[in-house]
PDB file of C-alpha atoms in Angstrom:
ATOM      1  CA  MET A   1      14.615 -11.182 -28.595  1.00  0.00           C
ATOM      2  CA  LYS A   2      11.510 -13.139 -27.596  1.00  0.00           C
ATOM      3  CA  ASN A   3      10.294 -16.059 -29.716  1.00  0.00           C
ATOM      4  CA  ILE A   4       6.553 -16.116 -30.464  1.00  0.00           C
ATOM      5  CA  LEU A   5       4.702 -18.940 -32.228  1.00  0.00           C
ATOM      6  CA  THR A   6       1.617 -18.741 -34.407  1.00  0.00           C
ATOM      7  CA  ILE A   7      -0.514 -21.826 -35.073  1.00  0.00           C
ATOM      8  CA  ALA A   8      -2.935 -20.987 -37.867  1.00  0.00           C
ATOM      9  CA  GLY A   9      -3.882 -21.298 -41.532  1.00  0.00           C
ATOM     10  CA  SER A  10      -1.929 -19.926 -44.490  1.00  0.00           C
ATOM     11  CA  ASP A  11      -3.416 -17.074 -46.536  1.00  0.00           C
ATOM     12  CA  SER A  12      -2.193 -17.124 -50.139  1.00  0.00           C
ATOM     13  CA  CYS A  13      -3.119 -13.439 -50.379  1.00  0.00           C
ATOM     14  CA  GLY A  14      -0.767 -12.549 -47.538  1.00  0.00           C
ATOM     15  CA  GLY A  15      -3.147 -10.311 -45.611  1.00  0.00           C
ATOM     16  CA  ALA A  16      -4.387 -12.661 -42.906  1.00  0.00           C
ATOM     17  CA  GLY A  17      -3.498 -15.958 -41.236  1.00  0.00           C
ATOM     18  CA  ILE A  18       0.108 -17.043 -40.808  1.00  0.00           C
ATOM     19  CA  GLN A  19       1.386 -14.319 -43.113  1.00  0.00           C
ATOM     20  CA  ALA A  20      -0.301 -11.489 -41.179  1.00  0.00           C
ATOM     21  CA  ASP A  21       0.780 -13.038 -37.881  1.00  0.00           C
ATOM     22  CA  LEU A  22       4.452 -13.070 -38.846  1.00  0.00           C
ATOM     23  CA  LYS A  23       4.305  -9.502 -40.154  1.00  0.00           C
ATOM     24  CA  ALA A  24       2.631  -8.273 -36.966  1.00  0.00           C
ATOM     25  CA  MET A  25       5.102 -10.122 -34.754  1.00  0.00           C
ATOM     26  CA  SER A  26       8.080  -8.733 -36.654  1.00  0.00           C
ATOM     27  CA  ALA A  27       6.662  -5.224 -36.300  1.00  0.00           C
ATOM     28  CA  GLN A  28       6.644  -5.660 -32.502  1.00  0.00           C
ATOM     29  CA  GLY A  29      10.291  -6.674 -32.396  1.00  0.00           C
ATOM     30  CA  VAL A  30       9.876 -10.387 -31.696  1.00  0.00           C
ATOM     31  CA  TYR A  31      10.912 -13.468 -33.673  1.00  0.00           C
ATOM     32  CA  GLY A  32       7.882 -15.136 -35.226  1.00  0.00           C
ATOM     33  CA  MET A  33       7.570 -18.857 -35.996  1.00  0.00           C
ATOM     34  CA  SER A  34       4.698 -20.772 -37.562  1.00  0.00           C
ATOM     35  CA  VAL A  35       2.809 -24.049 -37.418  1.00  0.00           C
ATOM     36  CA  ILE A  36       0.514 -24.270 -40.440  1.00  0.00           C
ATOM     37  CA  THR A  37      -2.815 -26.045 -39.881  1.00  0.00           C
ATOM     38  CA  ALA A  38      -4.390 -25.476 -43.296  1.00  0.00           C
ATOM     39  CA  ILE A  39      -3.691 -23.950 -46.699  1.00  0.00           C
ATOM     40  CA  THR A  40      -6.284 -21.601 -48.134  1.00  0.00           C
ATOM     41  CA  ALA A  41      -6.761 -20.431 -51.702  1.00  0.00           C
ATOM     42  CA  GLN A  42      -7.861 -16.831 -51.377  1.00  0.00           C
ATOM     43  CA  ASN A  43      -7.464 -13.346 -52.775  1.00  0.00           C
ATOM     44  CA  THR A  44      -8.932  -9.972 -51.867  1.00  0.00           C
ATOM     45  CA  ASN A  45     -12.356 -11.137 -53.046  1.00  0.00           C
ATOM     46  CA  GLY A  46     -12.633 -14.109 -50.698  1.00  0.00           C
ATOM     47  CA  VAL A  47     -11.685 -17.656 -49.737  1.00  0.00           C
ATOM     48  CA  PHE A  48     -12.199 -20.228 -52.487  1.00  0.00           C
ATOM     49  CA  ALA A  49     -10.786 -23.475 -51.079  1.00  0.00           C
ATOM     50  CA  VAL A  50      -9.201 -24.943 -47.932  1.00  0.00           C
ATOM     51  CA  GLN A  51      -6.919 -27.952 -47.577  1.00  0.00           C
ATOM     52  CA  GLU A  52      -6.199 -29.151 -44.048  1.00  0.00           C
ATOM     53  CA  ILE A  53      -2.702 -30.249 -43.091  1.00  0.00           C
ATOM     54  CA  ASN A  54      -2.054 -33.837 -41.930  1.00  0.00           C
ATOM     55  CA  LEU A  55      -2.546 -34.186 -38.168  1.00  0.00           C
ATOM     56  CA  ASP A  56       0.828 -35.848 -37.617  1.00  0.00           C
ATOM     57  CA  ILE A  57       2.595 -32.965 -39.350  1.00  0.00           C
ATOM     58  CA  ILE A  58       0.711 -30.380 -37.278  1.00  0.00           C
ATOM     59  CA  LYS A  59       1.712 -32.212 -34.098  1.00  0.00           C
ATOM     60  CA  LYS A  60       5.325 -32.629 -35.198  1.00  0.00           C
ATOM     61  CA  GLN A  61       5.679 -28.949 -36.119  1.00  0.00           C
ATOM     62  CA  ILE A  62       4.727 -27.989 -32.570  1.00  0.00           C
ATOM     63  CA  GLU A  63       6.850 -30.652 -30.892  1.00  0.00           C
ATOM     64  CA  VAL A  64      10.120 -29.933 -32.684  1.00  0.00           C
ATOM     65  CA  LEU A  65       9.848 -26.187 -32.058  1.00  0.00           C
ATOM     66  CA  TYR A  66       9.303 -26.625 -28.335  1.00  0.00           C
ATOM     67  CA  GLU A  67      12.095 -29.219 -28.138  1.00  0.00           C
ATOM     68  CA  ASP A  68      14.615 -26.717 -29.477  1.00  0.00           C
ATOM     69  CA  ILE A  69      13.431 -23.171 -28.803  1.00  0.00           C
ATOM     70  CA  ASP A  70      12.289 -21.183 -25.775  1.00  0.00           C
ATOM     71  CA  ILE A  71       8.856 -19.956 -26.868  1.00  0.00           C
ATOM     72  CA  SER A  72       7.489 -17.055 -24.814  1.00  0.00           C
ATOM     73  CA  ALA A  73       3.928 -17.032 -26.155  1.00  0.00           C
ATOM     74  CA  VAL A  74       1.746 -18.689 -28.762  1.00  0.00           C
ATOM     75  CA  LYS A  75      -1.120 -17.303 -30.821  1.00  0.00           C
ATOM     76  CA  VAL A  76      -3.646 -19.830 -32.129  1.00  0.00           C
ATOM     77  CA  GLY A  77      -5.805 -18.928 -35.106  1.00  0.00           C
ATOM     78  CA  MET A  78      -7.586 -21.070 -37.696  1.00  0.00           C
ATOM     79  CA  LEU A  79      -8.241 -24.637 -36.533  1.00  0.00           C
ATOM     80  CA  SER A  80     -10.836 -25.851 -39.006  1.00  0.00           C
ATOM     81  CA  SER A  81     -11.878 -29.256 -37.619  1.00  0.00           C
ATOM     82  CA  SER A  82     -12.467 -31.096 -34.348  1.00  0.00           C
ATOM     83  CA  GLU A  83      -9.509 -33.349 -35.086  1.00  0.00           C
ATOM     84  CA  ILE A  84      -7.124 -30.417 -35.593  1.00  0.00           C
ATOM     85  CA  ILE A  85      -8.391 -28.687 -32.451  1.00  0.00           C
ATOM     86  CA  LYS A  86      -7.854 -31.869 -30.434  1.00  0.00           C
ATOM     87  CA  ILE A  87      -4.300 -32.463 -31.680  1.00  0.00           C
ATOM     88  CA  VAL A  88      -3.279 -28.840 -31.077  1.00  0.00           C
ATOM     89  CA  HIS A  89      -4.926 -28.870 -27.632  1.00  0.00           C
ATOM     90  CA  GLU A  90      -3.218 -32.109 -26.571  1.00  0.00           C
ATOM     91  CA  THR A  91       0.182 -31.139 -27.966  1.00  0.00           C
ATOM     92  CA  LEU A  92       0.229 -27.674 -26.380  1.00  0.00           C
ATOM     93  CA  LYS A  93      -0.546 -29.279 -23.023  1.00  0.00           C
ATOM     94  CA  THR A  94       2.196 -31.873 -23.538  1.00  0.00           C
ATOM     95  CA  VAL A  95       4.856 -29.263 -24.321  1.00  0.00           C
ATOM     96  CA  LYS A  96       3.593 -27.095 -21.449  1.00  0.00           C
ATOM     97  CA  ALA A  97       2.983 -24.077 -23.661  1.00  0.00           C
ATOM     98  CA  LYS A  98       2.524 -20.777 -21.836  1.00  0.00           C
ATOM     99  CA  ASN A  99       0.848 -17.472 -22.645  1.00  0.00           C
ATOM    100  CA  ILE A 100      -1.672 -18.856 -25.144  1.00  0.00           C
ATOM    101  CA  VAL A 101      -3.737 -16.297 -27.076  1.00  0.00           C
ATOM    102  CA  ILE A 102      -6.632 -17.931 -28.935  1.00  0.00           C
ATOM    103  CA  ASP A 103      -8.317 -16.114 -31.808  1.00  0.00           C
ATOM    104  CA  PRO A 104     -11.375 -18.340 -32.484  1.00  0.00           C
ATOM    105  CA  VAL A 105     -11.432 -17.935 -36.268  1.00  0.00           C
ATOM    106  CA  MET A 106     -14.782 -19.127 -37.633  1.00  0.00           C
ATOM    107  CA  ILE A 107     -15.897 -17.146 -40.677  1.00  0.00           C
ATOM    108  CA  SER A 108     -13.878 -15.131 -43.199  1.00  0.00           C
ATOM    109  CA  LYS A 109     -14.875 -11.582 -44.115  1.00  0.00           C
ATOM    110  CA  SER A 110     -16.262 -12.961 -47.370  1.00  0.00           C
ATOM    111  CA  GLY A 111     -18.505 -15.380 -45.460  1.00  0.00           C
ATOM    112  CA  TYR A 112     -16.512 -18.604 -45.962  1.00  0.00           C
ATOM    113  CA  ASN A 113     -16.823 -21.034 -43.044  1.00  0.00           C
ATOM    114  CA  LEU A 114     -13.291 -21.566 -41.714  1.00  0.00           C
ATOM    115  CA  LEU A 115     -14.504 -23.711 -38.795  1.00  0.00           C
ATOM    116  CA  LYS A 116     -16.740 -26.706 -39.375  1.00  0.00           C
ATOM    117  CA  ASP A 117     -20.049 -26.505 -37.511  1.00  0.00           C
ATOM    118  CA  GLU A 118     -19.422 -29.762 -35.658  1.00  0.00           C
ATOM    119  CA  ALA A 119     -16.114 -28.393 -34.317  1.00  0.00           C
ATOM    120  CA  VAL A 120     -17.629 -25.569 -32.230  1.00  0.00           C
ATOM    121  CA  GLU A 121     -18.090 -27.747 -29.135  1.00  0.00           C
ATOM    122  CA  GLU A 122     -14.507 -28.982 -29.380  1.00  0.00           C
ATOM    123  CA  LEU A 123     -13.347 -25.375 -29.687  1.00  0.00           C
ATOM    124  CA  LYS A 124     -15.162 -24.503 -26.461  1.00  0.00           C
ATOM    125  CA  LYS A 125     -13.202 -27.249 -24.658  1.00  0.00           C
ATOM    126  CA  PHE A 126      -9.961 -25.891 -26.121  1.00  0.00           C
ATOM    127  CA  LEU A 127     -10.590 -22.378 -24.811  1.00  0.00           C
ATOM    128  CA  LYS A 128      -9.875 -23.464 -21.225  1.00  0.00           C
ATOM    129  CA  ILE A 129      -6.113 -23.415 -21.873  1.00  0.00           C
ATOM    130  CA  GLY A 130      -6.229 -19.843 -23.153  1.00  0.00           C
ATOM    131  CA  THR A 131      -4.544 -16.956 -21.390  1.00  0.00           C
ATOM    132  CA  LEU A 132      -6.668 -14.691 -23.588  1.00  0.00           C
ATOM    133  CA  ILE A 133      -9.522 -15.369 -26.041  1.00  0.00           C
ATOM    134  CA  THR A 134     -10.154 -12.702 -28.724  1.00  0.00           C
ATOM    135  CA  PRO A 135     -13.493 -13.283 -30.503  1.00  0.00           C
ATOM    136  CA  ASN A 136     -15.157 -10.681 -32.666  1.00  0.00           C
ATOM    137  CA  ILE A 137     -18.900 -10.189 -32.181  1.00  0.00           C
ATOM    138  CA  PRO A 138     -20.088 -12.876 -34.667  1.00  0.00           C
ATOM    139  CA  GLU A 139     -17.685 -15.386 -33.074  1.00  0.00           C
ATOM    140  CA  ALA A 140     -18.709 -14.371 -29.551  1.00  0.00           C
ATOM    141  CA  GLU A 141     -22.371 -14.805 -30.508  1.00  0.00           C
ATOM    142  CA  ILE A 142     -21.697 -18.392 -31.559  1.00  0.00           C
ATOM    143  CA  LEU A 143     -19.589 -19.233 -28.507  1.00  0.00           C
ATOM    144  CA  ALA A 144     -21.928 -17.561 -26.004  1.00  0.00           C
ATOM    145  CA  GLU A 145     -25.082 -18.640 -27.881  1.00  0.00           C
ATOM    146  CA  MET A 146     -26.658 -15.191 -27.729  1.00  0.00           C
ATOM    147  CA  LYS A 147     -27.262 -12.074 -29.796  1.00  0.00           C
ATOM    148  CA  ILE A 148     -24.892  -9.163 -29.166  1.00  0.00           C
ATOM    149  CA  GLU A 149     -26.093  -5.622 -29.846  1.00  0.00           C
ATOM    150  CA  THR A 150     -24.879  -3.480 -26.937  1.00  0.00           C
ATOM    151  CA  GLU A 151     -21.798  -3.150 -24.724  1.00  0.00           C
ATOM    152  CA  ASP A 152     -23.738  -4.847 -21.932  1.00  0.00           C
ATOM    153  CA  ASP A 153     -24.355  -7.779 -24.286  1.00  0.00           C
ATOM    154  CA  MET A 154     -20.612  -7.935 -24.979  1.00  0.00           C
ATOM    155  CA  ILE A 155     -19.908  -8.151 -21.243  1.00  0.00           C
ATOM    156  CA  VAL A 156     -22.453 -10.931 -20.759  1.00  0.00           C
ATOM    157  CA  ALA A 157     -20.975 -12.837 -23.706  1.00  0.00           C
ATOM    158  CA  ALA A 158     -17.456 -12.384 -22.317  1.00  0.00           C
ATOM    159  CA  ARG A 159     -18.566 -13.868 -18.992  1.00  0.00           C
ATOM    160  CA  LYS A 160     -20.120 -16.865 -20.740  1.00  0.00           C
ATOM    161  CA  ILE A 161     -16.953 -17.472 -22.773  1.00  0.00           C
ATOM    162  CA  LYS A 162     -14.742 -17.055 -19.706  1.00  0.00           C
ATOM    163  CA  ALA A 163     -16.836 -19.755 -18.018  1.00  0.00           C
ATOM    164  CA  PHE A 164     -15.298 -22.278 -20.436  1.00  0.00           C
ATOM    165  CA  GLY A 165     -12.096 -21.870 -18.421  1.00  0.00           C
ATOM    166  CA  ALA A 166     -10.162 -19.095 -20.151  1.00  0.00           C
ATOM    167  CA  LYS A 167      -8.367 -16.578 -17.948  1.00  0.00           C
ATOM    168  CA  ASN A 168      -9.188 -13.419 -19.934  1.00  0.00           C
ATOM    169  CA  VAL A 169     -11.630 -12.633 -22.761  1.00  0.00           C
ATOM    170  CA  LEU A 170     -11.491  -9.732 -25.228  1.00  0.00           C
ATOM    171  CA  VAL A 171     -14.721  -9.251 -27.199  1.00  0.00           C
ATOM    172  CA  LYS A 172     -13.903  -7.013 -30.153  1.00  0.00           C
ATOM    173  CA  GLY A 173     -16.510  -4.435 -31.125  1.00  0.00           C
ATOM    174  CA  GLY A 174     -15.546  -3.694 -34.715  1.00  0.00           C
ATOM    175  CA  HIS A 175     -18.735  -5.271 -36.120  1.00  0.00           C
ATOM    176  CA  ARG A 176     -21.014  -2.883 -34.225  1.00  0.00           C
ATOM    177  CA  GLU A 177     -22.392   0.058 -36.183  1.00  0.00           C
ATOM    178  CA  ASP A 178     -22.557   2.667 -33.411  1.00  0.00           C
ATOM    179  CA  ASN A 179     -18.988   2.311 -32.058  1.00  0.00           C
ATOM    180  CA  CYS A 180     -15.967   0.023 -32.066  1.00  0.00           C
ATOM    181  CA  THR A 181     -15.271  -0.313 -28.334  1.00  0.00           C
ATOM    182  CA  ASP A 182     -13.575  -3.554 -27.280  1.00  0.00           C
ATOM    183  CA  ILE A 183     -14.454  -5.179 -23.947  1.00  0.00           C
ATOM    184  CA  LEU A 184     -11.791  -6.977 -21.884  1.00  0.00           C
ATOM    185  CA  LEU A 185     -12.948  -9.239 -19.048  1.00  0.00           C
ATOM    186  CA  THR A 186      -9.890  -9.933 -16.931  1.00  0.00           C
ATOM    187  CA  GLU A 187      -8.881 -12.920 -14.843  1.00  0.00           C
ATOM    188  CA  GLU A 188     -10.105 -10.988 -11.787  1.00  0.00           C
ATOM    189  CA  ASN A 189     -13.493 -10.405 -13.525  1.00  0.00           C
ATOM    190  CA  THR A 190     -12.761  -6.708 -14.028  1.00  0.00           C
ATOM    191  CA  VAL A 191     -14.341  -5.126 -17.111  1.00  0.00           C
ATOM    192  CA  ILE A 192     -12.058  -2.792 -19.066  1.00  0.00           C
ATOM    193  CA  LYS A 193     -13.221  -0.845 -22.118  1.00  0.00           C
ATOM    194  CA  PHE A 194     -10.913   0.097 -24.981  1.00  0.00           C
ATOM    195  CA  THR A 195     -12.391   2.778 -27.209  1.00  0.00           C
ATOM    196  CA  GLY A 196     -11.187   3.309 -30.738  1.00  0.00           C
ATOM    197  CA  VAL A 197     -11.636   5.372 -33.886  1.00  0.00           C
ATOM    198  CA  ARG A 198     -13.458   3.910 -36.866  1.00  0.00           C
ATOM    199  CA  PHE A 199     -11.736   4.608 -40.191  1.00  0.00           C
ATOM    200  CA  GLU A 200     -13.636   4.759 -43.459  1.00  0.00           C
ATOM    201  CA  THR A 201     -11.885   2.020 -45.419  1.00  0.00           C
ATOM    202  CA  LYS A 202     -12.819  -1.328 -46.927  1.00  0.00           C
ATOM    203  CA  ASN A 203      -9.265  -2.589 -46.492  1.00  0.00           C
ATOM    204  CA  THR A 204      -9.450  -4.490 -43.205  1.00  0.00           C
ATOM    205  CA  HIS A 205      -8.248  -7.934 -44.266  1.00  0.00           C
ATOM    206  CA  GLY A 206      -6.474  -9.698 -41.398  1.00  0.00           C
ATOM    207  CA  THR A 207      -7.372  -7.292 -38.593  1.00  0.00           C
ATOM    208  CA  GLY A 208      -8.213 -10.067 -36.108  1.00  0.00           C
ATOM    209  CA  CYS A 209      -5.084 -12.061 -36.903  1.00  0.00           C
ATOM    210  CA  THR A 210      -2.931  -8.954 -36.639  1.00  0.00           C
ATOM    211  CA  LEU A 211      -4.404  -7.860 -33.305  1.00  0.00           C
ATOM    212  CA  SER A 212      -4.146 -11.258 -31.616  1.00  0.00           C
ATOM    213  CA  SER A 213      -0.561 -11.752 -32.830  1.00  0.00           C
ATOM    214  CA  THR A 214       0.418  -8.315 -31.585  1.00  0.00           C
ATOM    215  CA  ILE A 215      -1.130  -8.991 -28.185  1.00  0.00           C
ATOM    216  CA  ALA A 216       0.647 -12.372 -27.973  1.00  0.00           C
ATOM    217  CA  SER A 217       3.924 -10.636 -28.815  1.00  0.00           C
ATOM    218  CA  TYR A 218       3.588  -8.190 -25.938  1.00  0.00           C
ATOM    219  CA  ILE A 219       2.438 -10.839 -23.463  1.00  0.00           C
ATOM    220  CA  GLY A 220       5.493 -12.851 -24.510  1.00  0.00           C
ATOM    221  CA  LYS A 221       7.654  -9.798 -23.793  1.00  0.00           C
ATOM    222  CA  GLY A 222       6.395  -9.825 -20.218  1.00  0.00           C
ATOM    223  CA  LEU A 223       3.674  -7.178 -20.301  1.00  0.00           C
ATOM    224  CA  SER A 224       0.319  -7.660 -18.582  1.00  0.00           C
ATOM    225  CA  VAL A 225      -2.725  -8.739 -20.581  1.00  0.00           C
ATOM    226  CA  GLU A 226      -4.305  -5.300 -20.131  1.00  0.00           C
ATOM    227  CA  GLU A 227      -1.203  -3.444 -21.322  1.00  0.00           C
ATOM    228  CA  SER A 228      -0.731  -5.883 -24.202  1.00  0.00           C
ATOM    229  CA  VAL A 229      -4.317  -5.334 -25.356  1.00  0.00           C
ATOM    230  CA  LYS A 230      -3.851  -1.557 -25.098  1.00  0.00           C
ATOM    231  CA  LEU A 231      -0.702  -1.644 -27.259  1.00  0.00           C
ATOM    232  CA  GLY A 232      -2.322  -4.117 -29.649  1.00  0.00           C
ATOM    233  CA  LYS A 233      -5.303  -1.818 -30.081  1.00  0.00           C
ATOM    234  CA  GLU A 234      -3.003   1.123 -30.811  1.00  0.00           C
ATOM    235  CA  TYR A 235      -1.044  -0.857 -33.399  1.00  0.00           C
ATOM    236  CA  ILE A 236      -4.070  -2.254 -35.256  1.00  0.00           C
ATOM    237  CA  SER A 237      -5.707   1.190 -35.316  1.00  0.00           C
ATOM    238  CA  GLU A 238      -2.638   2.660 -36.986  1.00  0.00           C
ATOM    239  CA  ALA A 239      -2.439  -0.303 -39.369  1.00  0.00           C
ATOM    240  CA  ILE A 240      -6.088   0.129 -40.400  1.00  0.00           C
ATOM    241  CA  LYS A 241      -5.567   3.869 -40.816  1.00  0.00           C
ATOM    242  CA  ASN A 242      -2.728   3.061 -43.220  1.00  0.00           C
ATOM    243  CA  SER A 243      -4.364   0.126 -45.023  1.00  0.00           C
ATOM    244  CA  PHE A 244      -4.214  -0.064 -48.809  1.00  0.00           C
ATOM    245  CA  SER A 245      -5.594  -1.817 -51.880  1.00  0.00           C
ATOM    246  CA  ILE A 246      -3.803  -4.582 -53.787  1.00  0.00           C
ATOM    247  CA  GLY A 247      -6.728  -6.042 -55.750  1.00  0.00           C
ATOM    248  CA  GLY A 248     -10.402  -5.608 -56.433  1.00  0.00           C
ATOM    249  CA  GLY A 249     -11.671  -6.593 -52.980  1.00  0.00           C
ATOM    250  CA  VAL A 250     -10.673  -6.156 -49.346  1.00  0.00           C
ATOM    251  CA  GLY A 251      -7.037  -5.088 -49.050  1.00  0.00           C
ATOM    252  CA  PRO A 252      -4.573  -5.611 -46.183  1.00  0.00           C
ATOM    253  CA  VAL A 253      -3.748  -3.383 -43.254  1.00  0.00           C
ATOM    254  CA  GLY A 254      -0.401  -1.587 -43.128  1.00  0.00           C
ATOM    255  CA  HIS A 255       1.758  -3.824 -40.956  1.00  0.00           C
ATOM    256  CA  PHE A 256       5.004  -2.101 -41.931  1.00  0.00           C
ATOM    257  CA  ILE A 257       3.780   1.349 -42.852  1.00  0.00           C
ATOM    258  CA  ASP A 258       6.914   3.080 -41.484  1.00  0.00           C
ATOM    259  CA  LEU A 259       9.177   0.796 -43.522  1.00  0.00           C
ATOM    260  CA  TYR A 260       7.015   1.278 -46.611  1.00  0.00           C
ATOM    261  CA  LYS A 261       7.297   5.056 -46.251  1.00  0.00           C
ATOM    262  CA  LYS A 262      11.046   4.795 -45.683  1.00  0.00           C
ATOM    263  CA  ALA A 263      11.301   2.755 -48.878  1.00  0.00           C
ATOM    264  CA  GLY A 264       9.493   5.495 -50.782  1.00  0.00           C
ATOM    265  CA  VAL A 265       6.254   3.584 -51.397  1.00  0.00           C
ATOM    266  CA  ASP A 266       3.397   5.844 -52.454  1.00  0.00           C
ATOM    267  CA  PHE A 267      -0.086   4.380 -51.989  1.00  0.00           C
ATOM    268  CA  GLU A 268      -1.884   7.354 -53.509  1.00  0.00           C
TER     269      GLU A 268
END
């Protein structure tokens, strides 16, 4: 079994962040481990507070894992400040981390800023160690400093983000109204389009975390970036199709829908 690490924030609601990452990794048949960078107070209606973890503890979490365990890939999610980005960046280089998938988490679905404005430039520097960067359209607009409305815009933005030094960039199209095609710009500068089906549901909490963790899992298992994205897209589509409500707001996707069905859970 491959060991995959997630470095991200904790979601008290369980639908996104560390909790979604570990669920997604387990569903792909890998062993998930976590380095927590922040604790959030949130439910299905939104994020209400964030407390960052001490920098020394973040660094130590990474160090002790790499000292003891063979880690095949790492997914990086919420890094809320310049200081946290720097310590994660430096430590991952020190431990010679490989197969790094960076999901540049900036804003929650409820509109809460999960990345401080002054940290954007530091994030851009961090992207150069990424095997794959997975921004959604609002995140890509900030990183590329442009408006994205069409697939051509997504390709231009991907090229601008790749120029920061990342090997591959996946611009996710879920925020577009006309379609939800994702654009992958590969290390060889090839553009690959991944089309998808849009499901009529409000329950999409943790989709970005789930997708990036799934992709990291497959890259860690030795698959190519393109194949990993393809399988990740298939998994998140099925998870969104089988999403469900747990509160009054945005519910989680179905990470373990087969197990839930086997256990006799009825979401109707």
